[in-house]
Amino acid sequence: MKVLVPVKRVLDYNLKVRVKPDQSGVDLSNLKMSMNPFCEIAVEEAVRLKEKGAATEIVAVSIGPDQAQETIRTALAMGADRGILVKADAEMEPLAVAKILEAVVAEEAPGLVILGKQAIDDDSNQTGQMLAALLDWPQATFASQITLDGGKATVVREVDGGLQTVAVELPAVVTTDLRLNEPRYASLPNIMKAKKKPIDLKTPADYGVDAAPRLQVVKVTEPPKRQGGAKVKTVDELVDKLKNEAGVL
Ligand code: AMP
């Protein structure tokens, strides 16, 4: 069974986000970009399925600028077999990404698509759900455990207040949550081997997808600065502050 893993290039999660002075977006100039952490978890899960013999081939696909090839190379170094870069310089919205992925699925016929539950740049948490809807495939989102058995996947999902176990028929779309696994670091020999693995270059037009944006970003702002904490000397003072300052009593 082939597994398709969409991987997104995003601002490295260790970096502090800086909003552009004109509030039109986030400043990405000269900053380190990396694979979206939830996509790393998706690649790791696909590689584990291959190691268990449940998957035969892993295809990593990224939609983004030329540099997204580096993200695909990271997936190849972790154990993916080949890559597809769909070149798009403009910021791609989840619907456009989902439509391109739908076309990639039609071409590649995977038994499973594993995506991240969300990209940490746009925090959309939409692409997997939209892809499942476009394909009319079952979906299991926020997976913290995936077990394949015959033509079925049993997925433990992280939901508010607990865990939900669902069974879906394959082919299906699964999105990863944080606790699904701990992604491996690519070893140096695997990084070298990944350089020889093939990456197909495509464009949204090759798939007949109109990737024009449907959304307009009105403005992007920093979150409000947190007020510093203060120590109170007495319970009375605490009650007074809760009543009169915080307004919670
Ligand atoms: P989002 O819906 O934007 O929060 O993204 C959820 C997941 O969809 C990501 O973790 C990726 O697996 C996939 N995805 C979103 N955008 C892209 C992209 N440009 N290229 C490849 N995969 C993407």
PDB file of C-alpha atoms and ligand atoms in Angstrom:
ATOM      1  CA  MET A   1       0.000   0.000   0.000  1.00  0.00           C
ATOM      2  CA  LYS A   2       1.213   3.441  -0.940  1.00  0.00           C
ATOM      3  CA  VAL A   3       1.102   6.239   1.671  1.00  0.00           C
ATOM      4  CA  LEU A   4       0.974   9.877   0.626  1.00  0.00           C
ATOM      5  CA  VAL A   5       2.326  12.399   3.126  1.00  0.00           C
ATOM      6  CA  PRO A   6       1.782  16.116   2.455  1.00  0.00           C
ATOM      7  CA  VAL A   7       4.544  18.135   4.155  1.00  0.00           C
ATOM      8  CA  LYS A   8       4.513  21.902   4.585  1.00  0.00           C
ATOM      9  CA  ARG A   9       7.476  24.261   4.878  1.00  0.00           C
ATOM     10  CA  VAL A  10       6.850  26.696   7.711  1.00  0.00           C
ATOM     11  CA  LEU A  11       8.755  29.096   9.947  1.00  0.00           C
ATOM     12  CA  ASP A  12      10.800  26.997  12.399  1.00  0.00           C
ATOM     13  CA  TYR A  13       8.791  26.442  15.569  1.00  0.00           C
ATOM     14  CA  ASN A  14      11.666  27.652  17.790  1.00  0.00           C
ATOM     15  CA  LEU A  15      11.600  31.128  16.308  1.00  0.00           C
ATOM     16  CA  LYS A  16       9.611  34.042  17.588  1.00  0.00           C
ATOM     17  CA  VAL A  17       7.112  35.304  15.044  1.00  0.00           C
ATOM     18  CA  ARG A  18       7.531  38.957  14.026  1.00  0.00           C
ATOM     19  CA  VAL A  19       4.615  40.809  12.501  1.00  0.00           C
ATOM     20  CA  LYS A  20       5.454  43.096   9.554  1.00  0.00           C
ATOM     21  CA  PRO A  21       5.165  46.812  10.432  1.00  0.00           C
ATOM     22  CA  ASP A  22       2.336  47.272   7.894  1.00  0.00           C
ATOM     23  CA  GLN A  23       0.382  44.400   9.572  1.00  0.00           C
ATOM     24  CA  SER A  24       0.048  42.612   6.227  1.00  0.00           C
ATOM     25  CA  GLY A  25       1.492  39.362   7.564  1.00  0.00           C
ATOM     26  CA  VAL A  26       4.447  37.733   9.287  1.00  0.00           C
ATOM     27  CA  ASP A  27       8.021  38.677   8.439  1.00  0.00           C
ATOM     28  CA  LEU A  28       9.788  35.588   7.071  1.00  0.00           C
ATOM     29  CA  SER A  29      12.890  37.283   5.671  1.00  0.00           C
ATOM     30  CA  ASN A  30      16.172  35.512   6.500  1.00  0.00           C
ATOM     31  CA  LEU A  31      14.500  33.233   9.028  1.00  0.00           C
ATOM     32  CA  LYS A  32      14.982  29.493   9.351  1.00  0.00           C
ATOM     33  CA  MET A  33      12.187  27.458   7.766  1.00  0.00           C
ATOM     34  CA  SER A  34      11.544  23.822   8.666  1.00  0.00           C
ATOM     35  CA  MET A  35       9.040  21.055   8.159  1.00  0.00           C
ATOM     36  CA  ASN A  36       5.785  21.689  10.032  1.00  0.00           C
ATOM     37  CA  PRO A  37       6.107  19.596  13.252  1.00  0.00           C
ATOM     38  CA  PHE A  38       2.780  17.763  12.679  1.00  0.00           C
ATOM     39  CA  CYS A  39       3.988  16.819   9.178  1.00  0.00           C
ATOM     40  CA  GLU A  40       7.172  15.356  10.715  1.00  0.00           C
ATOM     41  CA  ILE A  41       4.915  13.191  12.863  1.00  0.00           C
ATOM     42  CA  ALA A  42       3.021  12.155   9.703  1.00  0.00           C
ATOM     43  CA  VAL A  43       6.264  11.170   7.922  1.00  0.00           C
ATOM     44  CA  GLU A  44       7.436   9.250  11.004  1.00  0.00           C
ATOM     45  CA  GLU A  45       4.151   7.333  11.152  1.00  0.00           C
ATOM     46  CA  ALA A  46       4.353   6.446   7.450  1.00  0.00           C
ATOM     47  CA  VAL A  47       7.939   5.237   7.902  1.00  0.00           C
ATOM     48  CA  ARG A  48       6.889   3.097  10.889  1.00  0.00           C
ATOM     49  CA  LEU A  49       4.062   1.591   8.799  1.00  0.00           C
ATOM     50  CA  LYS A  50       6.615   0.749   6.116  1.00  0.00           C
ATOM     51  CA  GLU A  51       8.985  -0.754   8.671  1.00  0.00           C
ATOM     52  CA  LYS A  52       6.101  -2.936   9.935  1.00  0.00           C
ATOM     53  CA  GLY A  53       5.388  -4.069   6.367  1.00  0.00           C
ATOM     54  CA  ALA A  54       1.987  -2.336   6.264  1.00  0.00           C
ATOM     55  CA  ALA A  55       3.114   0.249   3.696  1.00  0.00           C
ATOM     56  CA  THR A  56       5.209  -0.375   0.595  1.00  0.00           C
ATOM     57  CA  GLU A  57       5.960   3.112  -0.666  1.00  0.00           C
ATOM     58  CA  ILE A  58       5.910   6.595   0.880  1.00  0.00           C
ATOM     59  CA  VAL A  59       5.467   9.646  -1.325  1.00  0.00           C
ATOM     60  CA  ALA A  60       6.071  13.074   0.257  1.00  0.00           C
ATOM     61  CA  VAL A  61       4.379  16.003  -1.459  1.00  0.00           C
ATOM     62  CA  SER A  62       4.826  19.694  -0.780  1.00  0.00           C
ATOM     63  CA  ILE A  63       3.119  22.675  -2.333  1.00  0.00           C
ATOM     64  CA  GLY A  64       5.276  25.744  -2.057  1.00  0.00           C
ATOM     65  CA  PRO A  65       8.318  27.604  -3.387  1.00  0.00           C
ATOM     66  CA  ASP A  66      11.518  25.972  -4.736  1.00  0.00           C
ATOM     67  CA  GLN A  67      12.897  25.838  -1.187  1.00  0.00           C
ATOM     68  CA  ALA A  68      10.100  23.429  -0.220  1.00  0.00           C
ATOM     69  CA  GLN A  69      12.334  20.838  -1.914  1.00  0.00           C
ATOM     70  CA  GLU A  70      14.440  20.985   1.280  1.00  0.00           C
ATOM     71  CA  THR A  71      11.350  19.999   3.255  1.00  0.00           C
ATOM     72  CA  ILE A  72      10.771  17.094   0.887  1.00  0.00           C
ATOM     73  CA  ARG A  73      14.467  16.099   1.225  1.00  0.00           C
ATOM     74  CA  THR A  74      13.994  16.006   5.007  1.00  0.00           C
ATOM     75  CA  ALA A  75      11.062  13.611   4.521  1.00  0.00           C
ATOM     76  CA  LEU A  76      13.198  11.515   2.140  1.00  0.00           C
ATOM     77  CA  ALA A  77      16.023  11.436   4.708  1.00  0.00           C
ATOM     78  CA  MET A  78      13.553  10.224   7.343  1.00  0.00           C
ATOM     79  CA  GLY A  79      12.544   7.338   5.067  1.00  0.00           C
ATOM     80  CA  ALA A  80      10.102   8.511   2.379  1.00  0.00           C
ATOM     81  CA  ASP A  81      10.850   6.986  -1.029  1.00  0.00           C
ATOM     82  CA  ARG A  82      10.192   9.836  -3.435  1.00  0.00           C
ATOM     83  CA  GLY A  83       8.810  13.339  -3.540  1.00  0.00           C
ATOM     84  CA  ILE A  84       6.581  15.659  -5.523  1.00  0.00           C
ATOM     85  CA  LEU A  85       7.039  19.434  -5.390  1.00  0.00           C
ATOM     86  CA  VAL A  86       4.070  21.410  -6.669  1.00  0.00           C
ATOM     87  CA  LYS A  87       5.677  24.772  -7.221  1.00  0.00           C
ATOM     88  CA  ALA A  88       3.695  27.744  -5.980  1.00  0.00           C
ATOM     89  CA  ASP A  89       5.317  30.993  -4.895  1.00  0.00           C
ATOM     90  CA  ALA A  90       2.188  32.611  -3.488  1.00  0.00           C
ATOM     91  CA  GLU A  91       0.797  31.593  -0.102  1.00  0.00           C
ATOM     92  CA  MET A  92      -1.577  28.681  -0.743  1.00  0.00           C
ATOM     93  CA  GLU A  93      -4.860  28.429   1.104  1.00  0.00           C
ATOM     94  CA  PRO A  94      -6.045  25.074   2.492  1.00  0.00           C
ATOM     95  CA  LEU A  95      -8.741  24.706  -0.203  1.00  0.00           C
ATOM     96  CA  ALA A  96      -6.212  25.144  -3.021  1.00  0.00           C
ATOM     97  CA  VAL A  97      -3.827  22.714  -1.279  1.00  0.00           C
ATOM     98  CA  ALA A  98      -6.648  20.192  -0.804  1.00  0.00           C
ATOM     99  CA  LYS A  99      -7.621  20.437  -4.487  1.00  0.00           C
ATOM    100  CA  ILE A 100      -4.032  19.860  -5.594  1.00  0.00           C
ATOM    101  CA  LEU A 101      -3.740  16.931  -3.185  1.00  0.00           C
ATOM    102  CA  GLU A 102      -7.002  15.516  -4.581  1.00  0.00           C
ATOM    103  CA  ALA A 103      -5.396  15.517  -8.045  1.00  0.00           C
ATOM    104  CA  VAL A 104      -2.177  13.974  -6.690  1.00  0.00           C
ATOM    105  CA  VAL A 105      -4.268  11.249  -5.050  1.00  0.00           C
ATOM    106  CA  ALA A 106      -6.034  10.583  -8.392  1.00  0.00           C
ATOM    107  CA  GLU A 107      -2.616  10.104 -10.018  1.00  0.00           C
ATOM    108  CA  GLU A 108      -0.880   8.168  -7.235  1.00  0.00           C
ATOM    109  CA  ALA A 109      -3.785   6.103  -5.851  1.00  0.00           C
ATOM    110  CA  PRO A 110      -2.483   5.830  -2.264  1.00  0.00           C
ATOM    111  CA  GLY A 111      -4.307   3.659   0.299  1.00  0.00           C
ATOM    112  CA  LEU A 112      -3.738   6.256   3.000  1.00  0.00           C
ATOM    113  CA  VAL A 113      -2.999   9.971   3.172  1.00  0.00           C
ATOM    114  CA  ILE A 114      -1.432  11.123   6.443  1.00  0.00           C
ATOM    115  CA  LEU A 115      -1.363  14.873   7.007  1.00  0.00           C
ATOM    116  CA  GLY A 116      -0.527  17.028   9.997  1.00  0.00           C
ATOM    117  CA  LYS A 117      -3.576  18.119  11.979  1.00  0.00           C
ATOM    118  CA  GLN A 118      -2.540  21.723  11.383  1.00  0.00           C
ATOM    119  CA  ALA A 119       0.218  23.837   9.981  1.00  0.00           C
ATOM    120  CA  ILE A 120       1.766  25.982  12.703  1.00  0.00           C
ATOM    121  CA  ASP A 121       1.916  29.041  10.437  1.00  0.00           C
ATOM    122  CA  ASP A 122      -1.747  29.449   9.496  1.00  0.00           C
ATOM    123  CA  ASP A 123      -3.180  27.163  12.233  1.00  0.00           C
ATOM    124  CA  SER A 124      -5.964  26.384   9.771  1.00  0.00           C
ATOM    125  CA  ASN A 125      -6.610  22.737  10.682  1.00  0.00           C
ATOM    126  CA  GLN A 126      -8.580  22.426   7.438  1.00  0.00           C
ATOM    127  CA  THR A 127      -6.586  20.717   4.706  1.00  0.00           C
ATOM    128  CA  GLY A 128      -7.104  17.089   5.776  1.00  0.00           C
ATOM    129  CA  GLN A 129     -10.820  17.597   6.321  1.00  0.00           C
ATOM    130  CA  MET A 130     -11.236  19.370   2.970  1.00  0.00           C
ATOM    131  CA  LEU A 131      -9.247  16.678   1.172  1.00  0.00           C
ATOM    132  CA  ALA A 132     -11.398  13.901   2.675  1.00  0.00           C
ATOM    133  CA  ALA A 133     -14.535  15.778   1.600  1.00  0.00           C
ATOM    134  CA  LEU A 134     -13.265  16.340  -1.947  1.00  0.00           C
ATOM    135  CA  LEU A 135     -12.289  12.674  -2.279  1.00  0.00           C
ATOM    136  CA  ASP A 136     -15.388  11.468  -0.444  1.00  0.00           C
ATOM    137  CA  TRP A 137     -13.069   9.324   1.709  1.00  0.00           C
ATOM    138  CA  PRO A 138     -13.467   8.606   5.420  1.00  0.00           C
ATOM    139  CA  GLN A 139     -11.349  10.734   7.725  1.00  0.00           C
ATOM    140  CA  ALA A 140      -9.861  10.232  11.178  1.00  0.00           C
ATOM    141  CA  THR A 141      -8.411  13.472  12.499  1.00  0.00           C
ATOM    142  CA  PHE A 142      -6.126  14.172  15.517  1.00  0.00           C
ATOM    143  CA  ALA A 143      -4.736  10.622  15.555  1.00  0.00           C
ATOM    144  CA  SER A 144      -2.716   9.523  18.571  1.00  0.00           C
ATOM    145  CA  GLN A 145      -2.568   5.887  17.417  1.00  0.00           C
ATOM    146  CA  ILE A 146      -3.048   4.230  14.023  1.00  0.00           C
ATOM    147  CA  THR A 147      -3.432   0.480  13.532  1.00  0.00           C
ATOM    148  CA  LEU A 148      -3.895  -0.992  10.073  1.00  0.00           C
ATOM    149  CA  ASP A 149      -5.649  -4.295   9.691  1.00  0.00           C
ATOM    150  CA  GLY A 150      -6.599  -5.559   6.247  1.00  0.00           C
ATOM    151  CA  GLY A 151      -8.605  -2.894   4.510  1.00  0.00           C
ATOM    152  CA  LYS A 152      -9.300  -0.999   7.721  1.00  0.00           C
ATOM    153  CA  ALA A 153      -7.560   1.539   9.945  1.00  0.00           C
ATOM    154  CA  THR A 154      -8.358   1.786  13.632  1.00  0.00           C
ATOM    155  CA  VAL A 155      -7.479   5.245  14.846  1.00  0.00           C
ATOM    156  CA  VAL A 156      -7.421   6.557  18.402  1.00  0.00           C
ATOM    157  CA  ARG A 157      -8.349  10.243  18.264  1.00  0.00           C
ATOM    158  CA  GLU A 158      -7.559  12.960  20.778  1.00  0.00           C
ATOM    159  CA  VAL A 159     -10.829  14.692  21.515  1.00  0.00           C
ATOM    160  CA  ASP A 160     -11.817  17.185  24.197  1.00  0.00           C
ATOM    161  CA  GLY A 161     -11.766  15.380  27.509  1.00  0.00           C
ATOM    162  CA  GLY A 162     -10.519  12.004  26.295  1.00  0.00           C
ATOM    163  CA  LEU A 163      -9.815   9.568  23.525  1.00  0.00           C
ATOM    164  CA  GLN A 164     -12.153   8.304  20.836  1.00  0.00           C
ATOM    165  CA  THR A 165     -11.440   5.155  18.822  1.00  0.00           C
ATOM    166  CA  VAL A 166     -12.806   5.026  15.295  1.00  0.00           C
ATOM    167  CA  ALA A 167     -12.516   2.452  12.516  1.00  0.00           C
ATOM    168  CA  VAL A 168     -12.352   3.679   8.910  1.00  0.00           C
ATOM    169  CA  GLU A 169     -12.286   1.774   5.648  1.00  0.00           C
ATOM    170  CA  LEU A 170      -9.242   2.393   3.484  1.00  0.00           C
ATOM    171  CA  PRO A 171      -8.500   4.436   1.482  1.00  0.00           C
ATOM    172  CA  ALA A 172      -8.768   7.134   4.118  1.00  0.00           C
ATOM    173  CA  VAL A 173      -7.383  10.449   5.281  1.00  0.00           C
ATOM    174  CA  VAL A 174      -5.746  10.609   8.712  1.00  0.00           C
ATOM    175  CA  THR A 175      -4.331  13.690  10.448  1.00  0.00           C
ATOM    176  CA  THR A 176      -1.714  13.472  13.176  1.00  0.00           C
ATOM    177  CA  ASP A 177      -1.813  14.793  16.717  1.00  0.00           C
ATOM    178  CA  LEU A 178       1.205  15.507  18.898  1.00  0.00           C
ATOM    179  CA  ARG A 179       1.274  12.255  20.846  1.00  0.00           C
ATOM    180  CA  LEU A 180       1.151   9.892  17.834  1.00  0.00           C
ATOM    181  CA  ASN A 181       4.921   9.379  17.860  1.00  0.00           C
ATOM    182  CA  GLU A 182       8.272  11.074  18.318  1.00  0.00           C
ATOM    183  CA  PRO A 183       9.805  11.757  14.911  1.00  0.00           C
ATOM    184  CA  ARG A 184      13.315  10.428  14.308  1.00  0.00           C
ATOM    185  CA  TYR A 185      16.306  12.567  13.408  1.00  0.00           C
ATOM    186  CA  ALA A 186      17.597  11.733   9.962  1.00  0.00           C
ATOM    187  CA  SER A 187      21.053  10.121  10.163  1.00  0.00           C
ATOM    188  CA  LEU A 188      23.898  11.507   8.051  1.00  0.00           C
ATOM    189  CA  PRO A 189      24.004   8.427   5.753  1.00  0.00           C
ATOM    190  CA  ASN A 190      20.241   8.762   5.217  1.00  0.00           C
ATOM    191  CA  ILE A 191      20.600  12.480   4.454  1.00  0.00           C
ATOM    192  CA  MET A 192      23.208  11.546   1.825  1.00  0.00           C
ATOM    193  CA  LYS A 193      20.973   8.783   0.407  1.00  0.00           C
ATOM    194  CA  ALA A 194      18.028  11.194   0.262  1.00  0.00           C
ATOM    195  CA  LYS A 195      19.944  13.402  -2.177  1.00  0.00           C
ATOM    196  CA  LYS A 196      19.620  10.631  -4.780  1.00  0.00           C
ATOM    197  CA  LYS A 197      15.902  10.004  -4.287  1.00  0.00           C
ATOM    198  CA  PRO A 198      13.696  11.459  -7.056  1.00  0.00           C
ATOM    199  CA  ILE A 199      11.541  14.594  -6.696  1.00  0.00           C
ATOM    200  CA  ASP A 200       8.997  15.302  -9.470  1.00  0.00           C
ATOM    201  CA  LEU A 201       8.426  18.964 -10.235  1.00  0.00           C
ATOM    202  CA  LYS A 202       4.863  20.071 -10.981  1.00  0.00           C
ATOM    203  CA  THR A 203       2.699  23.197 -10.955  1.00  0.00           C
ATOM    204  CA  PRO A 204      -0.928  23.709  -9.848  1.00  0.00           C
ATOM    205  CA  ALA A 205      -1.777  24.144 -13.572  1.00  0.00           C
ATOM    206  CA  ASP A 206      -0.489  20.597 -14.280  1.00  0.00           C
ATOM    207  CA  TYR A 207      -3.337  19.416 -12.067  1.00  0.00           C
ATOM    208  CA  GLY A 208      -5.846  21.878 -13.538  1.00  0.00           C
ATOM    209  CA  VAL A 209      -6.259  23.600 -10.174  1.00  0.00           C
ATOM    210  CA  ASP A 210      -7.108  27.275  -9.900  1.00  0.00           C
ATOM    211  CA  ALA A 211      -5.091  28.252  -6.835  1.00  0.00           C
ATOM    212  CA  ALA A 212      -6.299  31.865  -6.703  1.00  0.00           C
ATOM    213  CA  PRO A 213      -6.878  32.965  -3.089  1.00  0.00           C
ATOM    214  CA  ARG A 214     -10.448  33.110  -1.771  1.00  0.00           C
ATOM    215  CA  LEU A 215      -9.551  34.856   1.452  1.00  0.00           C
ATOM    216  CA  GLN A 216      -8.218  38.319   2.093  1.00  0.00           C
ATOM    217  CA  VAL A 217      -6.054  38.896   5.162  1.00  0.00           C
ATOM    218  CA  VAL A 218      -7.364  42.104   6.673  1.00  0.00           C
ATOM    219  CA  LYS A 219      -4.584  42.499   9.227  1.00  0.00           C
ATOM    220  CA  VAL A 220      -2.177  40.562  11.399  1.00  0.00           C
ATOM    221  CA  THR A 221      -1.346  41.816  14.890  1.00  0.00           C
ATOM    222  CA  GLU A 222       0.780  40.684  17.831  1.00  0.00           C
ATOM    223  CA  PRO A 223      -1.144  39.115  20.732  1.00  0.00           C
ATOM    224  CA  PRO A 224      -1.738  41.609  23.574  1.00  0.00           C
ATOM    225  CA  LYS A 225       1.192  41.817  26.005  1.00  0.00           C
ATOM    226  CA  ARG A 226       0.558  39.848  29.190  1.00  0.00           C
ATOM    227  CA  GLN A 227       0.255  41.891  32.362  1.00  0.00           C
ATOM    228  CA  GLY A 228       2.863  41.059  34.974  1.00  0.00           C
ATOM    229  CA  GLY A 229       1.737  39.050  38.014  1.00  0.00           C
ATOM    230  CA  ALA A 230       1.615  40.500  41.553  1.00  0.00           C
ATOM    231  CA  LYS A 231       1.849  38.971  45.023  1.00  0.00           C
ATOM    232  CA  VAL A 232      -0.926  39.740  47.497  1.00  0.00           C
ATOM    233  CA  LYS A 233      -0.286  39.920  51.228  1.00  0.00           C
ATOM    234  CA  THR A 234      -3.657  38.856  52.583  1.00  0.00           C
ATOM    235  CA  VAL A 235      -6.700  36.836  51.608  1.00  0.00           C
ATOM    236  CA  ASP A 236      -8.795  39.995  51.883  1.00  0.00           C
ATOM    237  CA  GLU A 237      -6.574  41.722  49.354  1.00  0.00           C
ATOM    238  CA  LEU A 238      -6.894  38.712  47.019  1.00  0.00           C
ATOM    239  CA  VAL A 239     -10.692  38.692  47.310  1.00  0.00           C
ATOM    240  CA  ASP A 240     -10.760  42.438  46.710  1.00  0.00           C
ATOM    241  CA  LYS A 241      -8.644  42.101  43.555  1.00  0.00           C
ATOM    242  CA  LEU A 242     -10.738  39.200  42.256  1.00  0.00           C
ATOM    243  CA  LYS A 243     -13.899  41.246  42.826  1.00  0.00           C
ATOM    244  CA  ASN A 244     -12.809  44.683  41.736  1.00  0.00           C
ATOM    245  CA  GLU A 245      -9.948  44.175  39.278  1.00  0.00           C
ATOM    246  CA  ALA A 246     -10.477  40.779  37.643  1.00  0.00           C
ATOM    247  CA  GLY A 247     -14.280  40.972  37.990  1.00  0.00           C
ATOM    248  CA  VAL A 248     -14.530  37.199  38.459  1.00  0.00           C
ATOM    249  CA  LEU A 249     -16.340  37.165  41.810  1.00  0.00           C
TER     250      LEU A 249
HETATM  251  P1  AMP B   1      -3.598  23.382   7.660  1.00  0.00           P
HETATM  252  O1  AMP B   1      -4.937  22.906   7.239  1.00  0.00           O
HETATM  253  O2  AMP B   1      -3.054  24.516   6.804  1.00  0.00           O
HETATM  254  O3  AMP B   1      -3.493  23.694   9.127  1.00  0.00           O
HETATM  255  O4  AMP B   1      -2.553  22.182   7.368  1.00  0.00           O
HETATM  256  C1  AMP B   1      -2.787  20.847   7.797  1.00  0.00           C
HETATM  257  C2  AMP B   1      -1.873  19.890   7.068  1.00  0.00           C
HETATM  258  O5  AMP B   1      -2.133  19.938   5.656  1.00  0.00           O
HETATM  259  C3  AMP B   1      -0.366  20.130   7.178  1.00  0.00           C
HETATM  260  O6  AMP B   1       0.181  19.576   8.367  1.00  0.00           O
HETATM  261  C4  AMP B   1       0.151  19.389   5.938  1.00  0.00           C
HETATM  262  O7  AMP B   1       0.174  17.983   6.153  1.00  0.00           O
HETATM  263  C5  AMP B   1      -0.956  19.704   4.911  1.00  0.00           C
HETATM  264  N1  AMP B   1      -0.594  20.928   4.157  1.00  0.00           N
HETATM  265  C6  AMP B   1      -1.093  22.182   4.324  1.00  0.00           C
HETATM  266  N2  AMP B   1      -0.516  23.043   3.459  1.00  0.00           N
HETATM  267  C7  AMP B   1       0.381  22.313   2.732  1.00  0.00           C
HETATM  268  C8  AMP B   1       1.299  22.616   1.671  1.00  0.00           C
HETATM  269  N3  AMP B   1       1.432  23.855   1.180  1.00  0.00           N
HETATM  270  N4  AMP B   1       2.046  21.598   1.168  1.00  0.00           N
HETATM  271  C9  AMP B   1       1.929  20.348   1.656  1.00  0.00           C
HETATM  272  N5  AMP B   1       1.085  20.006   2.647  1.00  0.00           N
HETATM  273  C10 AMP B   1       0.316  20.961   3.174  1.00  0.00           C
END
